mmCIF file of C-alpha atoms in Angstrom:
data_model
loop_
_atom_site.group_PDB
_atom_site.id
_atom_site.type_symbol
_atom_site.label_atom_id
_atom_site.label_comp_id
_atom_site.label_asym_id
_atom_site.label_seq_id
_atom_site.Cartn_x
_atom_site.Cartn_y
_atom_site.Cartn_z
ATOM 1 C CA MET V 1 80.952 -142.116 -113.290
ATOM 2 C CA THR V 2 84.066 -142.229 -111.120
ATOM 3 C CA ALA V 3 86.970 -144.086 -112.711
ATOM 4 C CA LEU V 4 88.758 -146.850 -110.808
ATOM 5 C CA SER V 5 92.551 -146.867 -111.032
ATOM 6 C CA VAL V 6 94.145 -149.855 -109.331
ATOM 7 C CA ASN V 7 97.465 -149.343 -107.567
ATOM 8 C CA VAL V 8 99.533 -152.488 -108.094
ATOM 9 C CA ASN V 9 102.374 -151.661 -105.675
ATOM 10 C CA LYS V 10 101.464 -154.425 -103.243
ATOM 11 C CA ILE V 11 101.664 -157.087 -105.936
ATOM 12 C CA ALA V 12 105.281 -156.083 -106.528
ATOM 13 C CA TRP V 13 105.901 -155.892 -102.776
ATOM 14 C CA LEU V 14 104.839 -159.533 -102.390
ATOM 15 C CA ARG V 15 107.063 -160.578 -105.289
ATOM 16 C CA ASN V 16 110.029 -158.688 -103.857
ATOM 17 C CA ALA V 17 109.612 -160.372 -100.469
ATOM 18 C CA ARG V 18 110.706 -163.676 -102.021
ATOM 19 C CA GLY V 19 112.479 -162.630 -105.204
ATOM 20 C CA GLY V 20 111.870 -164.091 -108.630
ATOM 21 C CA GLY V 21 108.895 -163.298 -110.803
ATOM 22 C CA ARG V 22 105.853 -164.365 -108.770
ATOM 23 C CA PRO V 23 103.381 -162.855 -108.561
ATOM 24 C CA ASP V 24 103.736 -161.398 -112.053
ATOM 25 C CA VAL V 25 102.820 -157.706 -111.811
ATOM 26 C CA VAL V 26 102.246 -157.197 -115.529
ATOM 27 C CA ALA V 27 100.167 -160.351 -115.979
ATOM 28 C CA LEU V 28 97.950 -159.432 -113.023
ATOM 29 C CA ALA V 29 97.626 -155.841 -114.236
ATOM 30 C CA LYS V 30 96.348 -157.202 -117.539
ATOM 31 C CA ARG V 31 93.715 -159.226 -115.670
ATOM 32 C CA ILE V 32 92.797 -156.160 -113.588
ATOM 33 C CA ILE V 33 92.226 -154.175 -116.771
ATOM 34 C CA ALA V 34 90.144 -156.928 -118.335
ATOM 35 C CA ALA V 35 88.031 -157.099 -115.156
ATOM 36 C CA GLY V 36 86.975 -153.483 -115.571
ATOM 37 C CA ALA V 37 89.592 -151.146 -114.084
ATOM 38 C CA ASP V 38 89.900 -147.792 -115.833
ATOM 39 C CA GLY V 39 93.573 -147.364 -115.087
ATOM 40 C CA ILE V 40 96.722 -148.682 -113.479
ATOM 41 C CA THR V 41 98.553 -146.666 -110.807
ATOM 42 C CA VAL V 42 102.102 -147.138 -109.564
ATOM 43 C CA HIS V 43 104.083 -145.312 -106.899
ATOM 44 C CA PRO V 44 107.726 -146.261 -107.542
ATOM 45 C CA ARG V 45 109.700 -145.224 -104.462
ATOM 46 C CA ALA V 46 113.388 -144.467 -104.528
ATOM 47 C CA ASP V 47 114.203 -147.437 -102.257
ATOM 48 C CA GLN V 48 112.424 -149.800 -104.714
ATOM 49 C CA ARG V 49 110.546 -151.524 -101.903
ATOM 50 C CA HIS V 50 107.786 -152.555 -104.313
ATOM 51 C CA ILE V 51 107.333 -151.195 -107.860
ATOM 52 C CA THR V 52 110.673 -150.946 -109.630
ATOM 53 C CA PRO V 53 111.655 -148.730 -112.572
ATOM 54 C CA ALA V 54 111.553 -151.815 -114.815
ATOM 55 C CA ASP V 55 107.998 -152.567 -113.606
ATOM 56 C CA THR V 56 107.003 -148.977 -114.315
ATOM 57 C CA VAL V 57 108.239 -149.153 -117.892
ATOM 58 C CA ALA V 58 106.644 -152.563 -118.481
ATOM 59 C CA LEU V 59 103.291 -151.462 -117.067
ATOM 60 C CA GLY V 60 103.355 -148.315 -119.174
ATOM 61 C CA GLU V 61 103.886 -150.467 -122.244
ATOM 62 C CA LEU V 62 101.047 -152.768 -121.176
ATOM 63 C CA VAL V 63 98.613 -149.876 -120.778
ATOM 64 C CA ALA V 64 99.609 -148.474 -124.175
ATOM 65 C CA THR V 65 98.970 -151.865 -125.785
ATOM 66 C CA GLU V 66 95.690 -152.487 -123.956
ATOM 67 C CA ARG V 67 94.396 -149.072 -125.017
ATOM 68 C CA ALA V 68 93.644 -150.590 -128.427
ATOM 69 C CA THR V 69 90.877 -152.526 -126.666
ATOM 70 C CA TYR V 70 90.117 -150.057 -123.861
ATOM 71 C CA PRO V 71 90.486 -146.564 -125.421
ATOM 72 C CA ASN V 72 90.049 -144.620 -122.174
ATOM 73 C CA LEU V 73 92.572 -146.650 -120.169
ATOM 74 C CA GLU V 74 95.148 -144.541 -118.306
ATOM 75 C CA PHE V 75 98.513 -144.987 -116.639
ATOM 76 C CA ASN V 76 99.138 -142.938 -113.494
ATOM 77 C CA ILE V 77 102.596 -142.570 -111.951
ATOM 78 C CA GLU V 78 102.709 -141.212 -108.392
ATOM 79 C CA GLY V 79 105.718 -139.947 -106.533
ATOM 80 C CA ASN V 80 107.792 -137.174 -105.084
ATOM 81 C CA PRO V 81 108.897 -134.940 -107.959
ATOM 82 C CA TYR V 82 112.146 -134.078 -106.162
ATOM 83 C CA ASN V 83 113.416 -137.668 -105.997
ATOM 84 C CA ARG V 84 116.671 -137.840 -107.939
ATOM 85 C CA ALA V 85 118.592 -140.791 -109.343
ATOM 86 C CA ARG V 86 120.074 -143.196 -106.791
ATOM 87 C CA ARG V 87 122.949 -145.651 -106.901
ATOM 88 C CA ASN V 88 120.499 -148.536 -106.471
ATOM 89 C CA GLY V 89 119.238 -148.047 -110.029
ATOM 90 C CA TYR V 90 116.330 -145.721 -109.326
ATOM 91 C CA PRO V 91 116.592 -143.218 -112.211
ATOM 92 C CA GLY V 92 114.744 -140.315 -110.584
ATOM 93 C CA PHE V 93 111.106 -139.298 -110.894
ATOM 94 C CA ASP V 94 111.754 -136.987 -113.844
ATOM 95 C CA ALA V 95 113.333 -139.810 -115.833
ATOM 96 C CA LEU V 96 110.372 -142.126 -115.183
ATOM 97 C CA ILE V 97 107.916 -139.546 -116.505
ATOM 98 C CA GLU V 98 110.112 -138.827 -119.525
ATOM 99 C CA THR V 99 110.449 -142.530 -120.350
ATOM 100 C CA CYS V 100 106.900 -143.704 -119.677
ATOM 101 C CA ARG V 101 104.864 -140.626 -120.697
ATOM 102 C CA PRO V 102 101.891 -141.481 -118.460
ATOM 103 C CA GLU V 103 98.482 -139.948 -119.013
ATOM 104 C CA GLN V 104 98.624 -138.653 -115.434
ATOM 105 C CA CYS V 105 101.302 -138.069 -112.842
ATOM 106 C CA THR V 106 100.287 -137.491 -109.257
ATOM 107 C CA LEU V 107 102.806 -135.537 -107.234
ATOM 108 C CA VAL V 108 103.068 -136.567 -103.579
ATOM 109 C CA PRO V 109 105.140 -134.934 -100.797
ATOM 110 C CA ASP V 110 106.427 -138.158 -99.269
ATOM 111 C CA ALA V 111 109.827 -138.694 -97.660
ATOM 112 C CA ASP V 112 112.177 -141.615 -98.319
ATOM 113 C CA GLY V 113 111.416 -143.479 -95.087
ATOM 114 C CA GLN V 114 107.697 -142.806 -95.074
ATOM 115 C CA LEU V 115 105.576 -145.949 -94.776
ATOM 116 C CA THR V 116 102.789 -144.556 -96.935
ATOM 117 C CA SER V 117 101.523 -141.220 -98.219
ATOM 118 C CA ASP V 118 99.774 -139.568 -95.274
ATOM 119 C CA HIS V 119 99.460 -135.836 -96.007
ATOM 120 C CA GLY V 120 99.065 -133.419 -98.863
ATOM 121 C CA PHE V 121 101.236 -130.570 -100.067
ATOM 122 C CA ASP V 122 101.496 -127.394 -97.992
ATOM 123 C CA LEU V 123 101.432 -124.705 -100.672
ATOM 124 C CA LEU V 124 100.939 -121.744 -98.327
ATOM 125 C CA GLY V 125 104.257 -121.781 -96.493
ATOM 126 C CA GLY V 126 106.522 -120.100 -99.040
ATOM 127 C CA SER V 127 107.565 -120.082 -102.674
ATOM 128 C CA ASN V 128 106.269 -122.854 -104.909
ATOM 129 C CA ALA V 129 108.623 -122.001 -107.772
ATOM 130 C CA ARG V 130 110.445 -125.339 -107.597
ATOM 131 C CA LEU V 131 107.183 -127.274 -107.732
ATOM 132 C CA LEU V 132 105.869 -125.098 -110.551
ATOM 133 C CA ALA V 133 108.917 -125.951 -112.658
ATOM 134 C CA ARG V 134 108.250 -129.667 -112.201
ATOM 135 C CA ILE V 135 104.561 -129.280 -113.032
ATOM 136 C CA ARG V 136 105.333 -127.453 -116.269
ATOM 137 C CA ARG V 137 107.935 -130.067 -117.191
ATOM 138 C CA TYR V 138 105.512 -132.977 -116.821
ATOM 139 C CA GLN V 139 102.732 -131.147 -118.637
ATOM 140 C CA ALA V 140 105.122 -130.488 -121.513
ATOM 141 C CA LEU V 141 105.658 -134.265 -121.670
ATOM 142 C CA GLY V 142 101.920 -134.788 -122.122
ATOM 143 C CA ALA V 143 100.886 -135.701 -118.588
ATOM 144 C CA ARG V 144 97.897 -134.382 -116.730
ATOM 145 C CA VAL V 145 99.264 -133.317 -113.349
ATOM 146 C CA SER V 146 97.484 -133.917 -110.044
ATOM 147 C CA LEU V 147 98.660 -132.746 -106.622
ATOM 148 C CA PHE V 148 98.059 -134.859 -103.511
ATOM 149 C CA MET V 149 96.166 -132.530 -101.171
ATOM 150 C CA ASP V 150 94.347 -132.401 -97.862
ATOM 151 C CA PRO V 151 90.691 -131.251 -97.984
ATOM 152 C CA VAL V 152 91.560 -127.649 -97.047
ATOM 153 C CA ARG V 153 89.979 -124.850 -99.066
ATOM 154 C CA ASP V 154 92.955 -122.442 -99.115
ATOM 155 C CA GLN V 155 95.383 -125.221 -100.014
ATOM 156 C CA ILE V 156 93.142 -126.325 -102.869
ATOM 157 C CA SER V 157 92.986 -122.758 -104.164
ATOM 158 C CA ALA V 158 96.780 -122.645 -104.056
ATOM 159 C CA ALA V 159 96.901 -125.860 -106.077
ATOM 160 C CA ARG V 160 94.755 -124.212 -108.733
ATOM 161 C CA ASP V 161 97.191 -121.300 -108.784
ATOM 162 C CA CYS V 162 99.986 -123.780 -109.543
ATOM 163 C CA GLY V 163 98.278 -124.570 -112.834
ATOM 164 C CA VAL V 164 97.542 -128.262 -112.309
ATOM 165 C CA GLU V 165 94.539 -129.932 -113.879
ATOM 166 C CA ARG V 166 93.528 -132.001 -110.857
ATOM 167 C CA ILE V 167 94.059 -132.648 -107.189
ATOM 168 C CA GLU V 168 93.920 -135.981 -105.377
ATOM 169 C CA LEU V 169 92.265 -135.669 -102.000
ATOM 170 C CA TYR V 170 93.995 -137.656 -99.251
ATOM 171 C CA THR V 171 91.112 -139.671 -97.769
ATOM 172 C CA GLY V 172 92.862 -141.180 -94.734
ATOM 173 C CA PRO V 173 90.932 -139.119 -92.129
ATOM 174 C CA TYR V 174 87.597 -140.134 -93.645
ATOM 175 C CA ALA V 175 88.609 -143.805 -93.688
ATOM 176 C CA ASP V 176 89.792 -143.611 -90.066
ATOM 177 C CA ALA V 177 86.498 -142.074 -88.938
ATOM 178 C CA PHE V 178 84.508 -144.721 -90.811
ATOM 179 C CA ALA V 179 86.574 -147.527 -89.269
ATOM 180 C CA ALA V 180 86.035 -146.122 -85.770
ATOM 181 C CA GLU V 181 82.366 -145.122 -85.959
ATOM 182 C CA GLY V 182 80.773 -146.751 -88.978
ATOM 183 C CA GLU V 183 78.684 -145.206 -91.717
ATOM 184 C CA ASN V 184 76.344 -143.263 -89.433
ATOM 185 C CA GLY V 185 78.857 -141.994 -86.882
ATOM 186 C CA ASP V 186 79.026 -138.277 -86.231
ATOM 187 C CA GLY V 187 82.727 -138.208 -87.010
ATOM 188 C CA THR V 188 82.188 -140.052 -90.281
ATOM 189 C CA ARG V 189 79.500 -137.618 -91.341
ATOM 190 C CA ARG V 190 81.650 -134.618 -90.411
ATOM 191 C CA GLU V 191 84.544 -135.963 -92.449
ATOM 192 C CA LEU V 192 82.287 -136.766 -95.367
ATOM 193 C CA ALA V 193 80.911 -133.215 -95.314
ATOM 194 C CA ARG V 194 84.454 -131.848 -95.224
ATOM 195 C CA TYR V 195 85.437 -133.825 -98.308
ATOM 196 C CA GLN V 196 82.265 -132.904 -100.117
ATOM 197 C CA ALA V 197 82.910 -129.203 -99.462
ATOM 198 C CA ALA V 198 86.504 -129.589 -100.658
ATOM 199 C CA CYS V 199 85.353 -131.352 -103.797
ATOM 200 C CA GLU V 200 82.730 -128.711 -104.547
ATOM 201 C CA HIS V 201 85.252 -125.909 -104.036
ATOM 202 C CA ALA V 202 87.791 -127.578 -106.313
ATOM 203 C CA ARG V 203 85.220 -128.056 -109.044
ATOM 204 C CA ALA V 204 84.007 -124.474 -108.681
ATOM 205 C CA ILE V 205 87.506 -123.114 -109.339
ATOM 206 C CA GLY V 206 88.128 -125.382 -112.318
ATOM 207 C CA LEU V 207 89.983 -128.353 -110.823
ATOM 208 C CA GLY V 208 89.229 -131.990 -111.419
ATOM 209 C CA VAL V 209 89.161 -134.142 -108.296
ATOM 210 C CA ASN V 210 90.678 -137.553 -107.655
ATOM 211 C CA ALA V 211 90.720 -139.295 -104.285
ATOM 212 C CA GLY V 212 92.610 -142.040 -102.561
ATOM 213 C CA HIS V 213 94.052 -143.679 -99.471
ATOM 214 C CA ASP V 214 92.453 -146.389 -97.328
ATOM 215 C CA LEU V 215 89.274 -146.498 -99.396
ATOM 216 C CA ASP V 216 87.768 -149.992 -99.346
ATOM 217 C CA LEU V 217 84.601 -151.934 -100.066
ATOM 218 C CA ASP V 218 83.053 -150.812 -96.768
ATOM 219 C CA ASN V 219 83.659 -147.064 -96.916
ATOM 220 C CA LEU V 220 83.756 -146.491 -100.676
ATOM 221 C CA PRO V 221 79.998 -146.537 -101.418
ATOM 222 C CA LEU V 222 79.323 -143.740 -98.916
ATOM 223 C CA PHE V 223 82.263 -141.688 -100.138
ATOM 224 C CA ALA V 224 81.149 -142.085 -103.740
ATOM 225 C CA ARG V 225 77.870 -140.349 -102.916
ATOM 226 C CA ILE V 226 79.574 -136.958 -102.664
ATOM 227 C CA GLY V 227 79.788 -136.982 -106.460
ATOM 228 C CA ASN V 228 82.049 -135.045 -108.808
ATOM 229 C CA VAL V 229 85.067 -137.295 -108.166
ATOM 230 C CA SER V 230 86.783 -138.146 -111.442
ATOM 231 C CA GLU V 231 88.913 -141.033 -110.184
ATOM 232 C CA VAL V 232 89.784 -143.046 -107.116
ATOM 233 C CA SER V 233 93.122 -144.815 -106.783
ATOM 234 C CA ILE V 234 92.976 -147.907 -104.586
ATOM 235 C CA GLY V 235 95.736 -150.378 -103.867
ATOM 236 C CA HIS V 236 96.283 -151.951 -100.449
ATOM 237 C CA ALA V 237 92.654 -152.764 -99.646
ATOM 238 C CA LEU V 238 91.855 -153.982 -103.143
ATOM 239 C CA ILE V 239 94.858 -156.293 -103.356
ATOM 240 C CA SER V 240 94.114 -157.566 -99.843
ATOM 241 C CA ASP V 241 90.517 -158.344 -100.827
ATOM 242 C CA ALA V 242 91.775 -160.107 -103.938
ATOM 243 C CA LEU V 243 93.528 -162.694 -101.745
ATOM 244 C CA GLU V 244 90.090 -163.790 -100.560
ATOM 245 C CA LEU V 245 87.851 -163.040 -103.527
ATOM 246 C CA GLY V 246 90.118 -163.346 -106.544
ATOM 247 C CA ILE V 247 91.313 -160.414 -108.612
ATOM 248 C CA GLU V 248 88.480 -160.324 -111.157
ATOM 249 C CA GLU V 249 85.655 -160.443 -108.625
ATOM 250 C CA THR V 250 87.413 -157.873 -106.452
ATOM 251 C CA VAL V 251 87.771 -155.351 -109.280
ATOM 252 C CA GLU V 252 84.143 -155.912 -110.229
ATOM 253 C CA ARG V 253 83.018 -155.265 -106.649
ATOM 254 C CA TYR V 254 84.988 -152.022 -106.413
ATOM 255 C CA ALA V 255 83.576 -150.839 -109.731
ATOM 256 C CA ALA V 256 80.073 -151.667 -108.485
ATOM 257 C CA ALA V 257 80.713 -149.776 -105.226
ATOM 258 C CA LEU V 258 81.575 -146.688 -107.241
ATOM 259 C CA ALA V 259 78.429 -147.059 -109.322
#
């Protein structure tokens, strides 16, 4: 069964738009867990546009506490491993991993001004020594490391050579094809086949596979049929649906779509 990790960035983004403490990220994360999510994901960016370092610490503490009731619950911190401390109070990605000790950290090659993560690592263009050092550091802190990757066979093989346990496939192209053509469109089926081949290759060479980006209640059931995906991380669409359906029903529907 594919695990559902809910990215709560957009809850913090809404709170930050007004200031104060509403909506309460930690309180809603607790409800998300109780509704059936298998994990909580955050992507704390250096500009603190949504999840803050304080949120990250508080959510890590929540997951640790809730694990008494939900033993397999996980905390996943995403981000660019090269982000250093900033004057605005962002402590750097390394410091967040050291403080929070998440079960998983997902490394993403995003730039400061990037609206959202929209491409995977290019591991074929030169030395990966700097990235390897970060991977080893986080593994030594107890985290399973996943690299955000495009569904490209040679890139996935290079990720395996970096010694990570998993990859997270960037699913934007599949979601775009589905939105344009629907479930039975030729483009959708081509993209689905591409992701299935990438997933099968990753599994064959010993990598676990996560997936995420623009997955929603419409396109998730078809994507889930490719099988062998350990986890999906979903934020924007799920939180948007929760405005209409309520958070508990929304989480339940996403879990059902995966099943």
